[in-house]
mmCIF file of C-alpha atoms in Angstrom:
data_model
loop_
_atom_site.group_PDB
_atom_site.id
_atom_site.type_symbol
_atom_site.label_atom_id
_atom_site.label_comp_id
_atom_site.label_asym_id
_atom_site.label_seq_id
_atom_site.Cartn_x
_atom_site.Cartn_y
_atom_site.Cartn_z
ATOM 1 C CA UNK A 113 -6.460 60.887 -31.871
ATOM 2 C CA UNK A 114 -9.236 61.113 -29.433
ATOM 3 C CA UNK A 115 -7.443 64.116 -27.344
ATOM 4 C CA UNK A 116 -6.927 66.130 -30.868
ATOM 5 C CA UNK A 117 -10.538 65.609 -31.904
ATOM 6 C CA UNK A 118 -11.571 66.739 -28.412
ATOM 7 C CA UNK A 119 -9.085 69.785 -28.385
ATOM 8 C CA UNK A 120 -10.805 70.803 -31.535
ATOM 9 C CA UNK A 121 -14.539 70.119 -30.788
ATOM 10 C CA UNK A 122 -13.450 71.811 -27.093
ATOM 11 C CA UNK A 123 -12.310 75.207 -28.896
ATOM 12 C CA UNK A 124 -15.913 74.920 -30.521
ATOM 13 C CA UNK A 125 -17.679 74.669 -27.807
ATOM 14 C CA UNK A 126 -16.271 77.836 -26.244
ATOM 15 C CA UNK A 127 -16.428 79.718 -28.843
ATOM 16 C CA UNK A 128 -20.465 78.952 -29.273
ATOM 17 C CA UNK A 129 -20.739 78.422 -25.516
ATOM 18 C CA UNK A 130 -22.322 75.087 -25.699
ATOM 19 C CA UNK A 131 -20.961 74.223 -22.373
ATOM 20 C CA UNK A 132 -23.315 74.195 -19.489
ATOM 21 C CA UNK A 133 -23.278 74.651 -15.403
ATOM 22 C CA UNK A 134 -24.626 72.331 -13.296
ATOM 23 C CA UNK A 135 -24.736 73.791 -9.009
ATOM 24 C CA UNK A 136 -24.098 71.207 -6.491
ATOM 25 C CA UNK A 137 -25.332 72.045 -3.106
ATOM 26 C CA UNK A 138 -23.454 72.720 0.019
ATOM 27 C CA UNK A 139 -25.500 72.241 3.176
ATOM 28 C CA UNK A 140 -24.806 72.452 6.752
ATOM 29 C CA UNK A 141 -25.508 69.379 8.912
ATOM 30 C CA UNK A 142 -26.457 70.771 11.806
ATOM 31 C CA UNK A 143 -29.230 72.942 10.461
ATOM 32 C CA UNK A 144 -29.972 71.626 7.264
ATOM 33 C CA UNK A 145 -29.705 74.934 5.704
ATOM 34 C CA UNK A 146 -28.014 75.316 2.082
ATOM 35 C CA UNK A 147 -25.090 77.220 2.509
ATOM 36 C CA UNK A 148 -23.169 77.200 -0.706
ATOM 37 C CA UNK A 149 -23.194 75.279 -3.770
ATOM 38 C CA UNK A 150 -20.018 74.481 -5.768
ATOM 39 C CA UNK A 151 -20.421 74.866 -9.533
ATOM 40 C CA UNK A 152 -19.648 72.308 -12.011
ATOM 41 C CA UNK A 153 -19.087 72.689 -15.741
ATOM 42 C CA UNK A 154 -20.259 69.811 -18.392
ATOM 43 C CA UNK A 155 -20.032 69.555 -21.421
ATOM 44 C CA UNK A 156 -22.293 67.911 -24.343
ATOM 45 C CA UNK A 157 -21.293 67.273 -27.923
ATOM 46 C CA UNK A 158 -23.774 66.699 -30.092
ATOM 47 C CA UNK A 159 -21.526 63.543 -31.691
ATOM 48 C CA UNK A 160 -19.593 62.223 -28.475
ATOM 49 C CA UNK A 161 -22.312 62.680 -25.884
ATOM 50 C CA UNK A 162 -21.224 63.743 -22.361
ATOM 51 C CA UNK A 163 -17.454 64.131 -22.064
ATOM 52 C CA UNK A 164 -15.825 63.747 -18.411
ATOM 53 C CA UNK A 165 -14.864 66.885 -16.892
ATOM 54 C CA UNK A 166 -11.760 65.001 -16.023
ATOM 55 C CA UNK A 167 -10.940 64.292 -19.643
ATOM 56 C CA UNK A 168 -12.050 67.535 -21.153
ATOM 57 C CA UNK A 169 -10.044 69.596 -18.364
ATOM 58 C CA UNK A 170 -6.773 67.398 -19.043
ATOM 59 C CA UNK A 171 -7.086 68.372 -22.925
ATOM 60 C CA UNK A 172 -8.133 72.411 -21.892
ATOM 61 C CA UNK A 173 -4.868 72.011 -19.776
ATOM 62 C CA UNK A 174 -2.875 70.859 -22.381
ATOM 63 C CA UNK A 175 -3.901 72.487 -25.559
ATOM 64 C CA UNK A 176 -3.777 76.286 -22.977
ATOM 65 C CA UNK A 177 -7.702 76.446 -23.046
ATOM 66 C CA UNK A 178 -7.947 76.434 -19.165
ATOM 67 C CA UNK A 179 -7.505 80.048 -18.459
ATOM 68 C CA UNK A 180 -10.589 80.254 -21.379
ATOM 69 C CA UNK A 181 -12.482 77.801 -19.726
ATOM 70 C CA UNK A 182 -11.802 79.299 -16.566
ATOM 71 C CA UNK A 183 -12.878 82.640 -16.985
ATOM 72 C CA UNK A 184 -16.162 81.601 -19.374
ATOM 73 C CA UNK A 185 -17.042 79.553 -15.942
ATOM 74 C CA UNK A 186 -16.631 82.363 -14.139
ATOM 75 C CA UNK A 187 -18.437 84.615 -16.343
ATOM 76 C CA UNK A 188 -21.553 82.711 -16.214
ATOM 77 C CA UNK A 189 -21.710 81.774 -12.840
ATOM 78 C CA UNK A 190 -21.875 85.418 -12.160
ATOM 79 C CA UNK A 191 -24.435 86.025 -14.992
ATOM 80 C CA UNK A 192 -26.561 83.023 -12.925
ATOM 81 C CA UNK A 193 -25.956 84.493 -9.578
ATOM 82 C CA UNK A 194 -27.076 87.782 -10.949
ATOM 83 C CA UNK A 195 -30.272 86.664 -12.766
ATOM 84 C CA UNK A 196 -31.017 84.665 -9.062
ATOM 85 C CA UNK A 197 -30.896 87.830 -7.594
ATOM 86 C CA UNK A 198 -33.184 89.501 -10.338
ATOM 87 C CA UNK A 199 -35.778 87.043 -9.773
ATOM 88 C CA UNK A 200 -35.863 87.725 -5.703
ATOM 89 C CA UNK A 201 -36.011 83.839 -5.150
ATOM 90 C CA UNK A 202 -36.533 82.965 -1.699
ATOM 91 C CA UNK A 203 -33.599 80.353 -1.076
ATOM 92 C CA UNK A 204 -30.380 81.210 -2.697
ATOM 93 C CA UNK A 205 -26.836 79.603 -2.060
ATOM 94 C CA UNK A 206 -24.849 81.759 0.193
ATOM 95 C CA UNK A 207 -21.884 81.642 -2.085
ATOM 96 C CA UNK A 208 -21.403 80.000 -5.273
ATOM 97 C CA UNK A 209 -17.637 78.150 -5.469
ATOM 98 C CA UNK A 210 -15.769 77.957 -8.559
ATOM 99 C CA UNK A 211 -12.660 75.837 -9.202
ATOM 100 C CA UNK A 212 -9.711 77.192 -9.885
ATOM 101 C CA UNK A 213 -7.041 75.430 -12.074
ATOM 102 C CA UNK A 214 -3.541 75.233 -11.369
ATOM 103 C CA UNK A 215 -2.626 76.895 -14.317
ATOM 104 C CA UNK A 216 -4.327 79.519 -13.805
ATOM 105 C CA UNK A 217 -2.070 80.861 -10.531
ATOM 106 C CA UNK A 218 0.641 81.416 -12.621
ATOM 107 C CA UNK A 219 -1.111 84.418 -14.238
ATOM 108 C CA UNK A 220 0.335 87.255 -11.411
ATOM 109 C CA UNK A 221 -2.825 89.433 -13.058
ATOM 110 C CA UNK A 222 -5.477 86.705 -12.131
ATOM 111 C CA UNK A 223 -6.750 88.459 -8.887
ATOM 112 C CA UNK A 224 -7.485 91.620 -11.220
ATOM 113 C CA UNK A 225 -8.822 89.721 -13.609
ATOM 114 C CA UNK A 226 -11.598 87.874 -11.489
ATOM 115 C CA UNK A 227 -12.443 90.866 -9.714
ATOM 116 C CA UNK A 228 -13.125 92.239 -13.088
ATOM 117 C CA UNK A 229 -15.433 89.664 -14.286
ATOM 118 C CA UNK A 230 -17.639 89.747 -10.995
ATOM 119 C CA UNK A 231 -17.807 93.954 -11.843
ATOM 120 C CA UNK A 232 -18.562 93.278 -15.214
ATOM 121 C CA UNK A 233 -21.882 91.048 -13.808
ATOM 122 C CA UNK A 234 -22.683 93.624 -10.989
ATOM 123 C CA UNK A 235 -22.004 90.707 -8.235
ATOM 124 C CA UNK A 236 -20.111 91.212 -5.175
ATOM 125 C CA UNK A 237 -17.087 88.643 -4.577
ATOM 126 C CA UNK A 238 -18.347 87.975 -1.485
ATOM 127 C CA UNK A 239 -21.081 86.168 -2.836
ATOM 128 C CA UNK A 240 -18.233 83.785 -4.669
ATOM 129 C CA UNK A 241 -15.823 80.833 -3.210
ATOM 130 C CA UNK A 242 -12.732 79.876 -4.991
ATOM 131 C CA UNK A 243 -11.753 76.198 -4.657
ATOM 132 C CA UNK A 244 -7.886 75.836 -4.804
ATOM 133 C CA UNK A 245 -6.102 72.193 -5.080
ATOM 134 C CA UNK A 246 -2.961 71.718 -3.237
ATOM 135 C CA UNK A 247 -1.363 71.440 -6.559
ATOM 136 C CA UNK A 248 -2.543 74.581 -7.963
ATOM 137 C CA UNK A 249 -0.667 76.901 -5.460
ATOM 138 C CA UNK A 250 2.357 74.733 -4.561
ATOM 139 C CA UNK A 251 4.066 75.745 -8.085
ATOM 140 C CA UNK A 252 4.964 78.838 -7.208
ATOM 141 C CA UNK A 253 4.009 79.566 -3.526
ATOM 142 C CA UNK A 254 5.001 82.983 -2.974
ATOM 143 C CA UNK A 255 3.260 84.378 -5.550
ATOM 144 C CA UNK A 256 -0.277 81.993 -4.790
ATOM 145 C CA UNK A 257 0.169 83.744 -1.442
ATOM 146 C CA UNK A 258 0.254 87.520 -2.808
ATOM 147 C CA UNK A 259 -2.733 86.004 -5.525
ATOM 148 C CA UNK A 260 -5.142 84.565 -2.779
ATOM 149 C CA UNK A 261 -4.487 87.479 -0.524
ATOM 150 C CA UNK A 262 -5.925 90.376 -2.918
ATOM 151 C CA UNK A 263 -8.754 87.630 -3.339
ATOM 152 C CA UNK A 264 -9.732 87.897 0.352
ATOM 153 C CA UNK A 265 -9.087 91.527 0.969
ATOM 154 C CA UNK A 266 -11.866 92.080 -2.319
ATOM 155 C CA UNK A 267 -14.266 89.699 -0.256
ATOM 156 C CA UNK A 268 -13.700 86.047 -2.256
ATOM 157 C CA UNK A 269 -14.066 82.966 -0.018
ATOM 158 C CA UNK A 270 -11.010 80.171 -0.545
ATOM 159 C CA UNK A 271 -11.171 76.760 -0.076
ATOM 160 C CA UNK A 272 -8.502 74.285 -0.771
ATOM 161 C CA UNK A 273 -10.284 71.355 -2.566
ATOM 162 C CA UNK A 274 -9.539 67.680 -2.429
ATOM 163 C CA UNK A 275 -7.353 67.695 0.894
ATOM 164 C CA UNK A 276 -5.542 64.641 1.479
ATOM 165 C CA UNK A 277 -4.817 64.282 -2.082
ATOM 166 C CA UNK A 278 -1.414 66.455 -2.892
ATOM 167 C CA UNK A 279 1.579 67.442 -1.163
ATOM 168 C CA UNK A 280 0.403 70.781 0.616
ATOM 169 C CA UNK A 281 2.650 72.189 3.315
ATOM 170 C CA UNK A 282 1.126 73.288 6.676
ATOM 171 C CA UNK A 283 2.576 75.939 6.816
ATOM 172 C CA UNK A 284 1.600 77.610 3.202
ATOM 173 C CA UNK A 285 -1.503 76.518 4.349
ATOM 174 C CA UNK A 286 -2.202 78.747 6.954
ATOM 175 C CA UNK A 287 -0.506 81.393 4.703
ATOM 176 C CA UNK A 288 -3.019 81.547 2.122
ATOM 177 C CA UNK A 289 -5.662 82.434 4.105
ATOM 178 C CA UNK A 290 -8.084 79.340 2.945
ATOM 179 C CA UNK A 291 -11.157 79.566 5.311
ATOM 180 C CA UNK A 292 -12.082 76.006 3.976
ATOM 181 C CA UNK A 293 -10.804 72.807 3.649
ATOM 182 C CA UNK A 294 -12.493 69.984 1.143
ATOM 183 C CA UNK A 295 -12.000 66.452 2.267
ATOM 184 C CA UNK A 296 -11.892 63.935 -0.299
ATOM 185 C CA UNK A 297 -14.486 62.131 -1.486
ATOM 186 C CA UNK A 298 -12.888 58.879 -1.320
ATOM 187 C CA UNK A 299 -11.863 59.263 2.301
ATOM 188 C CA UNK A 300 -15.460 59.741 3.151
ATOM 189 C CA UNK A 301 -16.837 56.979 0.931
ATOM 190 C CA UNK A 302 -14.036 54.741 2.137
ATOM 191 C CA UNK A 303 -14.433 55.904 5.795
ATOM 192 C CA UNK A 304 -18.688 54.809 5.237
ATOM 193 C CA UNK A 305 -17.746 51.686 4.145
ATOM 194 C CA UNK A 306 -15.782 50.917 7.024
ATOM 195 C CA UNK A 307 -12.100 51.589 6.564
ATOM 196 C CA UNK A 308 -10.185 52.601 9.543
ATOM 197 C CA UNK A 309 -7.302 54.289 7.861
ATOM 198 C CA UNK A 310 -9.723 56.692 5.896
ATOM 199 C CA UNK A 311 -11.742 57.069 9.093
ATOM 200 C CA UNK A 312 -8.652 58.495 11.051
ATOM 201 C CA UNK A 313 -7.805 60.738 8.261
ATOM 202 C CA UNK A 314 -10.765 62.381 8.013
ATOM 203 C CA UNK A 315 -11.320 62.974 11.647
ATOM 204 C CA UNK A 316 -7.423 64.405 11.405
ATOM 205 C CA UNK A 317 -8.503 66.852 8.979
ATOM 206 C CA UNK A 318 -11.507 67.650 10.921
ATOM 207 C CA UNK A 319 -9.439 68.276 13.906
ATOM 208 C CA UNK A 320 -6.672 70.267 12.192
ATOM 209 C CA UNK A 321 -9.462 72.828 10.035
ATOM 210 C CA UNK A 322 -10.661 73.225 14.111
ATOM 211 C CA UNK A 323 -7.934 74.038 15.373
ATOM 212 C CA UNK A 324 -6.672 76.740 12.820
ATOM 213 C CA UNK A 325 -11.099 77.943 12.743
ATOM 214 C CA UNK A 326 -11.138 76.561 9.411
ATOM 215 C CA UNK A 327 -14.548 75.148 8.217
ATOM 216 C CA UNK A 328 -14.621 71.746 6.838
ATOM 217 C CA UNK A 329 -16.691 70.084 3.684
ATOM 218 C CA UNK A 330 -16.917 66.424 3.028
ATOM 219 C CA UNK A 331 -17.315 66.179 -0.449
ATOM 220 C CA UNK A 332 -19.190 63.380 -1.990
ATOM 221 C CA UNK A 333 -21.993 62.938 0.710
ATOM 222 C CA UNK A 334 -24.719 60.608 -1.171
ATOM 223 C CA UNK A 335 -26.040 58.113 1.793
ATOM 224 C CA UNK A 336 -27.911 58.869 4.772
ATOM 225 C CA UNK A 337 -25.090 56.694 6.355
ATOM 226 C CA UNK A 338 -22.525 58.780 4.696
ATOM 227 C CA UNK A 339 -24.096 62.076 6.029
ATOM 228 C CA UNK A 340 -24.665 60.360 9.884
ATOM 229 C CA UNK A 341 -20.584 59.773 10.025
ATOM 230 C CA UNK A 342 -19.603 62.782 8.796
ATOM 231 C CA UNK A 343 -22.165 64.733 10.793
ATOM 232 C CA UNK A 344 -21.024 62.740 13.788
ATOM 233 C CA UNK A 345 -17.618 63.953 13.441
ATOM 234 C CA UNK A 346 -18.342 67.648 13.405
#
């Protein structure tokens, strides 16, 4: 009952855009400059208070709202990026990162479509990431691959997001181009608290986005002990 009420009151919220972004930062350790900030869609009803992204992107998925959601996220992170831009602020985020749902890959017109939206808003792609989970583009492979390459030859950034998690192959991995990889936050929460599994992992991944001159995020970074490891790791 709970996922039909929220399917509804979801609809509604699109249609009156009573959604809301909030911009997590992305900062480099060795300089301390922000470099990027991934953006992050809530959502308030004015009955159920603050619904998890995780529960109201389950019932977009389901109900086929995501490629709506999707492209309203999209929309107004380039309407933000532009009015940044207007207002000749002195620190902006090098790129903003938007996540892409699986779903969404298996539109072959989604490449046109985003490039669209950022003309619409007057904002140059290469002022946006696209964060990609291994699910999203194991589907249907092949046509991911032709997808994310028009993305980089039009200037978008791609990241695969939440490494470790799925089932990605190493070899479509190199494939699509990604020139970032997004360790999980529970490997580096688990790896601060002192687990040596999670520790190897993430220095794996480390080692592997190195090798193929990949960049590397560790996501979920909220202690200064968190931030030392991960630092220390490169």
């Amino acid at each position: 009952r709970r996922r039909l009420v929220l399917a509804s009151r979801l609809g509604e919220a699109l249609d009156t855009k009573r959604l809301e972004l909030r911009f997590q930062p992305c900062v480099d350790l060795k300089s301390g400059d922000l470099i990027g900030a991934e953006v992050l869609c809530r959502w308030h009803d004015a009955e159920l208070g603050w619904i998890s992204p995780m529960e109201f992107v389950a019932v977009a998925e389901e109900q086929g709202m995501i490629e709506a959601l999707g492209s309203w996220v999209m929309e107004q992170t380039c309407r933000q990026l532009k009015q940044w831009q207007q207002a000749s602020l002195d620190r902006l985020p090098e790129r903003l990162y938007v996540n892409l749902a699986a779903v969404q890959f298996e539109d072959p017109e989604l490449a046109i479509k985003l490039c669209e939206i950022a003309a619409r808003a007057g904002v140059s792609p290469s002022l946006l990431g696209l964060e990609i989970t291994e699910s999203g583009f194991m589907k249907d492979p092949e046509q991911a691959i032709r997808i994310t390459d028009t993305l980089r030859q039009q200037g978008f950034a791609l990241a695969i997001d939440d490494f470790g998690t799925g089932y990605s192959s190493l070899g479509y991995l190199r494939k699509l181009q990604f020139s970032t990889i997004k360790v999980d936050r529970s490997f580096v929460q688990a790896a601060a608290q002192g687990s040596s599994e999670s520790l190897a992992i993430v220095r794996a991944v480390v080692a592997m986005a190195q090798s193929l001159e990949m960049k590397t995020t560790a996501e979920g970074v909220e202690t200064a002990e968190e931030a030392r490891l991960v630092r220390d790791m490169g």
